[in-house]
PDB file of C-alpha atoms in Angstrom:
ATOM      1  CA  MET A  61     -77.038 -84.045  51.960  1.00 50.00           C
ATOM      2  CA  SER A  62     -73.343 -84.566  52.549  1.00 52.00           C
ATOM      3  CA  ALA A  63     -72.059 -86.485  55.499  1.00 53.00           C
ATOM      4  CA  GLY A  64     -70.364 -84.509  58.184  1.00 55.00           C
ATOM      5  CA  PRO A  65     -66.763 -85.024  59.099  1.00 56.00           C
ATOM      6  CA  SER A  66     -66.142 -88.292  60.945  1.00 54.00           C
ATOM      7  CA  PRO A  67     -65.347 -87.794  64.589  1.00 58.00           C
ATOM      8  CA  PHE A  68     -61.652 -88.117  65.501  1.00 57.00           C
ATOM      9  CA  VAL A  69     -60.900 -91.309  67.387  1.00 56.00           C
ATOM     10  CA  PRO A  70     -57.597 -91.220  69.287  1.00 55.00           C
ATOM     11  CA  PRO A  71     -55.413 -94.305  68.973  1.00 57.00           C
ATOM     12  CA  ALA A  72     -55.936 -96.883  71.667  1.00 56.00           C
ATOM     13  CA  GLN A  73     -53.432 -96.768  74.448  1.00 57.00           C
ATOM     14  CA  PRO A  74     -51.864-100.017  75.577  1.00 54.00           C
ATOM     15  CA  ALA A  75     -53.439-101.270  78.754  1.00 54.00           C
ATOM     16  CA  GLN A  76     -51.354-100.831  81.879  1.00 55.00           C
ATOM     17  CA  SER A  77     -51.651-103.864  84.144  1.00 58.00           C
ATOM     18  CA  GLY A  78     -49.464-102.456  86.895  1.00 57.00           C
ATOM     19  CA  PRO A  79     -46.245-100.553  87.516  1.00 62.00           C
ATOM     20  CA  PRO A  80     -43.482-101.060  84.979  1.00 62.00           C
ATOM     21  CA  ALA A  81     -41.248-104.048  85.631  1.00 58.00           C
ATOM     22  CA  PRO A  82     -37.911-103.174  87.182  1.00 58.00           C
ATOM     23  CA  PRO A  83     -34.908-103.602  84.946  1.00 54.00           C
ATOM     24  CA  ALA A  84     -33.351-107.045  85.036  1.00 46.00           C
ATOM     25  CA  PRO A  85     -30.188-107.287  87.126  1.00 48.00           C
ATOM     26  CA  PRO A  86     -27.010-107.391  85.111  1.00 49.00           C
ATOM     27  CA  ALA A  87     -25.780-110.874  84.287  1.00 52.00           C
ATOM     28  CA  PRO A  88     -22.694-111.945  86.218  1.00 55.00           C
ATOM     29  CA  SER A  89     -19.473-111.672  84.318  1.00 62.00           C
ATOM     30  CA  ALA A  90     -17.795-114.763  82.929  1.00 66.00           C
ATOM     31  CA  SER A  91     -14.696-114.109  85.016  1.00 64.00           C
ATOM     32  CA  GLY A  92     -16.783-113.838  88.211  1.00 69.00           C
ATOM     33  CA  THR A  93     -18.543-117.105  87.392  1.00 83.00           C
ATOM     34  CA  ARG A  94     -15.240-118.855  86.774  1.00 87.00           C
ATOM     35  CA  LEU A  95     -13.847-117.553  90.071  1.00 91.00           C
ATOM     36  CA  ALA A  96     -16.909-118.768  91.965  1.00 90.00           C
ATOM     37  CA  GLY A  97     -16.589-122.179  90.351  1.00 92.00           C
ATOM     38  CA  ALA A  98     -12.883-122.414  91.159  1.00 94.00           C
ATOM     39  CA  VAL A  99     -13.423-121.500  94.817  1.00 96.00           C
ATOM     40  CA  LEU A 100     -16.240-124.049  95.043  1.00 96.00           C
ATOM     41  CA  ILE A 101     -13.947-126.764  93.685  1.00 96.00           C
ATOM     42  CA  VAL A 102     -11.203-125.832  96.171  1.00 97.00           C
ATOM     43  CA  SER A 103     -13.690-125.928  99.049  1.00 97.00           C
ATOM     44  CA  THR A 104     -14.949-129.359  97.973  1.00 97.00           C
ATOM     45  CA  VAL A 105     -11.437-130.796  97.762  1.00 97.00           C
ATOM     46  CA  LEU A 106     -10.404-129.419 101.170  1.00 98.00           C
ATOM     47  CA  VAL A 107     -13.499-130.707 102.949  1.00 98.00           C
ATOM     48  CA  GLY A 108     -13.025-134.048 101.202  1.00 97.00           C
ATOM     49  CA  LEU A 109      -9.470-134.296 102.547  1.00 97.00           C
ATOM     50  CA  MET A 110     -10.678-133.661 106.096  1.00 98.00           C
ATOM     51  CA  ALA A 111     -13.504-136.183 105.779  1.00 98.00           C
ATOM     52  CA  GLY A 112     -10.981-138.757 104.593  1.00 97.00           C
ATOM     53  CA  LEU A 113      -8.644-138.055 107.505  1.00 97.00           C
ATOM     54  CA  PHE A 114     -11.371-138.437 110.129  1.00 98.00           C
ATOM     55  CA  PHE A 115     -12.695-141.568 108.417  1.00 98.00           C
ATOM     56  CA  ALA A 116      -9.225-143.143 108.443  1.00 97.00           C
ATOM     57  CA  PHE A 117      -9.034-142.647 112.210  1.00 96.00           C
ATOM     58  CA  ASP A 118     -12.499-144.200 112.597  1.00 97.00           C
ATOM     59  CA  VAL A 119     -11.836-147.386 110.662  1.00 97.00           C
ATOM     60  CA  SER A 120      -8.132-148.050 111.185  1.00 95.00           C
ATOM     61  CA  VAL A 121      -6.164-145.900 113.619  1.00 95.00           C
ATOM     62  CA  MET A 122      -8.407-145.970 116.674  1.00 95.00           C
ATOM     63  CA  PRO A 123      -9.507-149.625 116.381  1.00 94.00           C
ATOM     64  CA  GLY A 124      -5.880-150.613 115.890  1.00 94.00           C
ATOM     65  CA  LEU A 125      -4.766-148.710 118.977  1.00 93.00           C
ATOM     66  CA  ALA A 126      -7.604-150.166 121.040  1.00 92.00           C
ATOM     67  CA  ALA A 127      -6.342-153.666 120.252  1.00 92.00           C
ATOM     68  CA  GLY A 128      -3.010-152.987 122.002  1.00 88.00           C
ATOM     69  CA  ASP A 129      -1.983-152.127 125.537  1.00 90.00           C
ATOM     70  CA  GLU A 130      -2.469-148.760 127.238  1.00 90.00           C
ATOM     71  CA  GLN A 131       1.172-147.683 127.042  1.00 90.00           C
ATOM     72  CA  THR A 132       1.243-148.284 123.300  1.00 90.00           C
ATOM     73  CA  TYR A 133      -2.048-146.387 122.993  1.00 91.00           C
ATOM     74  CA  VAL A 134      -0.632-143.328 124.770  1.00 91.00           C
ATOM     75  CA  THR A 135       2.699-143.394 122.939  1.00 91.00           C
ATOM     76  CA  ALA A 136       1.156-143.777 119.490  1.00 93.00           C
ATOM     77  CA  MET A 137      -1.604-141.213 120.038  1.00 93.00           C
ATOM     78  CA  ARG A 138       0.920-138.677 121.272  1.00 92.00           C
ATOM     79  CA  ALA A 139       3.016-139.278 118.155  1.00 94.00           C
ATOM     80  CA  PHE A 140      -0.015-138.839 115.889  1.00 94.00           C
ATOM     81  CA  ASN A 141      -0.989-135.582 117.596  1.00 93.00           C
ATOM     82  CA  GLU A 142       2.544-134.191 117.462  1.00 94.00           C
ATOM     83  CA  ALA A 143       2.831-135.038 113.768  1.00 94.00           C
ATOM     84  CA  ILE A 144      -0.491-133.359 112.962  1.00 94.00           C
ATOM     85  CA  ASP A 145       0.041-130.320 115.192  1.00 90.00           C
ATOM     86  CA  GLY A 146       3.515-129.736 113.767  1.00 88.00           C
ATOM     87  CA  ASN A 147       2.395-129.976 110.156  1.00 94.00           C
ATOM     88  CA  PRO A 148       1.539-126.564 108.673  1.00 95.00           C
ATOM     89  CA  LEU A 149      -0.127-128.227 105.691  1.00 95.00           C
ATOM     90  CA  PHE A 150      -2.696-129.852 107.962  1.00 95.00           C
ATOM     91  CA  GLY A 151      -3.426-126.576 109.741  1.00 94.00           C
ATOM     92  CA  THR A 152      -3.855-124.813 106.413  1.00 96.00           C
ATOM     93  CA  VAL A 153      -6.272-127.404 105.043  1.00 96.00           C
ATOM     94  CA  PHE A 154      -8.155-127.661 108.350  1.00 96.00           C
ATOM     95  CA  LEU A 155      -8.934-123.930 108.560  1.00 96.00           C
ATOM     96  CA  LEU A 156      -8.943-123.006 104.866  1.00 97.00           C
ATOM     97  CA  ALA A 157     -11.745-125.493 104.219  1.00 97.00           C
ATOM     98  CA  LEU A 158     -14.129-123.256 106.171  1.00 97.00           C
ATOM     99  CA  VAL A 159     -12.794-120.033 104.669  1.00 97.00           C
ATOM    100  CA  ALA A 160     -13.179-121.403 101.137  1.00 97.00           C
ATOM    101  CA  ALA A 161     -16.718-122.617 101.819  1.00 97.00           C
ATOM    102  CA  VAL A 162     -17.829-119.247 103.208  1.00 97.00           C
ATOM    103  CA  LEU A 163     -16.191-117.361 100.328  1.00 96.00           C
ATOM    104  CA  SER A 164     -17.798-119.727  97.848  1.00 96.00           C
ATOM    105  CA  ALA A 165     -21.248-119.152  99.344  1.00 96.00           C
ATOM    106  CA  VAL A 166     -20.763-115.380  99.112  1.00 96.00           C
ATOM    107  CA  LEU A 167     -19.604-115.537  95.492  1.00 95.00           C
ATOM    108  CA  GLU A 168     -22.459-117.799  94.469  1.00 95.00           C
ATOM    109  CA  PHE A 169     -25.005-115.558  96.181  1.00 94.00           C
ATOM    110  CA  ARG A 170     -23.609-112.419  94.563  1.00 93.00           C
ATOM    111  CA  GLY A 171     -23.676-114.193  91.207  1.00 92.00           C
ATOM    112  CA  GLY A 172     -27.416-114.769  91.557  1.00 92.00           C
ATOM    113  CA  ARG A 173     -27.119-118.526  92.078  1.00 93.00           C
ATOM    114  CA  ARG A 174     -29.133-118.612  95.289  1.00 95.00           C
ATOM    115  CA  ALA A 175     -29.745-122.385  95.336  1.00 94.00           C
ATOM    116  CA  VAL A 176     -26.032-123.051  94.961  1.00 95.00           C
ATOM    117  CA  ALA A 177     -25.237-120.576  97.726  1.00 96.00           C
ATOM    118  CA  LEU A 178     -27.753-122.292 100.014  1.00 97.00           C
ATOM    119  CA  TRP A 179     -26.094-125.686  99.598  1.00 97.00           C
ATOM    120  CA  VAL A 180     -22.621-124.233 100.121  1.00 97.00           C
ATOM    121  CA  GLY A 181     -23.794-122.298 103.168  1.00 97.00           C
ATOM    122  CA  ALA A 182     -25.253-125.456 104.705  1.00 97.00           C
ATOM    123  CA  ALA A 183     -21.948-127.240 104.085  1.00 98.00           C
ATOM    124  CA  ALA A 184     -20.058-124.382 105.742  1.00 98.00           C
ATOM    125  CA  VAL A 185     -22.275-124.606 108.823  1.00 98.00           C
ATOM    126  CA  ALA A 186     -21.688-128.377 109.082  1.00 98.00           C
ATOM    127  CA  TYR A 187     -17.938-127.873 108.821  1.00 98.00           C
ATOM    128  CA  LEU A 188     -18.046-125.067 111.384  1.00 98.00           C
ATOM    129  CA  VAL A 189     -19.549-127.535 113.860  1.00 98.00           C
ATOM    130  CA  VAL A 190     -16.585-129.822 113.113  1.00 98.00           C
ATOM    131  CA  LEU A 191     -14.218-127.041 114.144  1.00 98.00           C
ATOM    132  CA  LEU A 192     -16.181-126.337 117.314  1.00 98.00           C
ATOM    133  CA  ILE A 193     -16.112-130.008 118.333  1.00 98.00           C
ATOM    134  CA  THR A 194     -12.393-130.195 117.600  1.00 97.00           C
ATOM    135  CA  PHE A 195     -11.494-127.148 119.682  1.00 97.00           C
ATOM    136  CA  THR A 196     -13.803-127.936 122.596  1.00 97.00           C
ATOM    137  CA  VAL A 197     -13.450-131.722 122.904  1.00 97.00           C
ATOM    138  CA  ASN A 198     -10.705-133.372 120.861  1.00 96.00           C
ATOM    139  CA  ILE A 199      -7.891-130.862 121.333  1.00 95.00           C
ATOM    140  CA  PRO A 200      -8.371-130.591 125.131  1.00 95.00           C
ATOM    141  CA  LEU A 201      -8.191-134.383 125.356  1.00 94.00           C
ATOM    142  CA  ASN A 202      -5.065-134.363 123.203  1.00 95.00           C
ATOM    143  CA  ASN A 203      -3.491-131.802 125.508  1.00 93.00           C
ATOM    144  CA  GLU A 204      -4.433-133.791 128.581  1.00 91.00           C
ATOM    145  CA  LEU A 205      -2.825-136.886 127.095  1.00 90.00           C
ATOM    146  CA  ALA A 206       0.336-134.932 126.271  1.00 89.00           C
ATOM    147  CA  ASP A 207       0.545-133.640 129.873  1.00 88.00           C
ATOM    148  CA  ALA A 208       0.076-137.049 131.488  1.00 84.00           C
ATOM    149  CA  GLY A 209       3.802-137.505 132.055  1.00 79.00           C
ATOM    150  CA  ASP A 210       6.236-140.263 131.226  1.00 83.00           C
ATOM    151  CA  VAL A 211       4.272-143.175 129.837  1.00 81.00           C
ATOM    152  CA  ALA A 212       6.684-145.673 131.438  1.00 79.00           C
ATOM    153  CA  ARG A 213       5.741-144.339 134.883  1.00 80.00           C
ATOM    154  CA  MET A 214       2.007-143.967 134.328  1.00 78.00           C
ATOM    155  CA  GLN A 215      -0.146-145.964 136.729  1.00 76.00           C
ATOM    156  CA  ASP A 216      -3.562-144.486 135.979  1.00 76.00           C
ATOM    157  CA  PHE A 217      -4.684-144.918 132.364  1.00 82.00           C
ATOM    158  CA  GLU A 218      -8.145-143.389 132.831  1.00 86.00           C
ATOM    159  CA  ILE A 219      -7.310-140.916 130.070  1.00 87.00           C
ATOM    160  CA  VAL A 220      -7.101-143.842 127.657  1.00 89.00           C
ATOM    161  CA  GLU A 221     -10.631-144.902 128.564  1.00 90.00           C
ATOM    162  CA  ARG A 222     -11.868-141.371 127.865  1.00 89.00           C
ATOM    163  CA  PHE A 223     -10.162-141.473 124.492  1.00 91.00           C
ATOM    164  CA  LYS A 224     -11.816-144.782 123.683  1.00 91.00           C
ATOM    165  CA  SER A 225     -15.215-143.339 124.550  1.00 92.00           C
ATOM    166  CA  THR A 226     -15.345-139.547 124.156  1.00 95.00           C
ATOM    167  CA  TRP A 227     -12.587-138.920 121.600  1.00 96.00           C
ATOM    168  CA  VAL A 228     -13.596-141.807 119.374  1.00 96.00           C
ATOM    169  CA  THR A 229     -17.291-140.845 119.519  1.00 97.00           C
ATOM    170  CA  THR A 230     -16.684-137.200 118.656  1.00 97.00           C
ATOM    171  CA  ASN A 231     -14.402-138.232 115.815  1.00 97.00           C
ATOM    172  CA  VAL A 232     -17.220-140.308 114.333  1.00 98.00           C
ATOM    173  CA  ILE A 233     -19.432-137.230 114.599  1.00 98.00           C
ATOM    174  CA  ARG A 234     -16.764-135.158 112.839  1.00 98.00           C
ATOM    175  CA  THR A 235     -16.622-137.730 110.061  1.00 98.00           C
ATOM    176  CA  LEU A 236     -20.395-137.649 109.593  1.00 98.00           C
ATOM    177  CA  LEU A 237     -20.477-133.856 109.583  1.00 98.00           C
ATOM    178  CA  CYS A 238     -17.608-133.613 107.110  1.00 98.00           C
ATOM    179  CA  THR A 239     -19.263-136.176 104.866  1.00 98.00           C
ATOM    180  CA  THR A 240     -22.507-134.207 105.040  1.00 98.00           C
ATOM    181  CA  ALA A 241     -20.634-131.026 104.124  1.00 98.00           C
ATOM    182  CA  LEU A 242     -18.923-132.836 101.251  1.00 98.00           C
ATOM    183  CA  ALA A 243     -22.266-134.080  99.924  1.00 97.00           C
ATOM    184  CA  GLY A 244     -23.662-130.529 100.081  1.00 97.00           C
ATOM    185  CA  LEU A 245     -20.681-129.165  98.165  1.00 97.00           C
ATOM    186  CA  ALA A 246     -21.002-131.905  95.561  1.00 97.00           C
ATOM    187  CA  ARG A 247     -24.651-130.937  95.073  1.00 96.00           C
ATOM    188  CA  ALA A 248     -23.603-127.299  94.812  1.00 96.00           C
ATOM    189  CA  LEU A 249     -21.048-128.172  92.132  1.00 95.00           C
ATOM    190  CA  LEU A 250     -23.741-129.938  90.128  1.00 94.00           C
ATOM    191  CA  LEU A 251     -26.115-126.973  90.370  1.00 93.00           C
ATOM    192  CA  HIS A 252     -23.340-124.508  89.573  1.00 92.00           C
ATOM    193  CA  GLY A 253     -22.547-126.412  86.390  1.00 88.00           C
ATOM    194  CA  ARG A 254     -26.196-126.458  85.339  1.00 86.00           C
ATOM    195  CA  THR A 255     -26.718-122.739  85.890  1.00 82.00           C
ATOM    196  CA  THR A 256     -23.580-121.670  84.031  1.00 74.00           C
ATOM    197  CA  ARG A 257     -24.044-123.635  80.808  1.00 71.00           C
TER     198      ARG A 257
END
């Protein structure tokens, strides 16, 4: 008795454990990565310059002025403010530091480096607070000092006392915030280098 034909067994289908994985996002281009890195470096340098400026006022300029008389304090502080306000390089660095940090965060995020973007974004927020303090506290005090009249005829030096308390205190805060932003950008630079090797 001959054996019948063996039953046909269809080939096993691969098991489906779920929906197919979405395609991987395209890798960022080398030119885009280089641009993001360059902007991050620029942002770090600019914020570092501002942190250094505020720190110099904390440890040398303001203590030195406080050691003299009120008329010298007013005259010197007015001269410092006029020199800074009339210097386009300072204004460029002061504002471009924020612009560069925000642009850097956007470029890092679009390049898929989310951790880097987070650090840069935190630094941008810290520096934004520096700008807000400057425009709401320090600059109004500077303007009030400039409008106080001829220093040789001044009798009331209450504005000097407010500088020694309010202006000096907010400048220390600006230094701390700028230093915090600089540390965040330094961390971002380290992570950027690791993710682009």
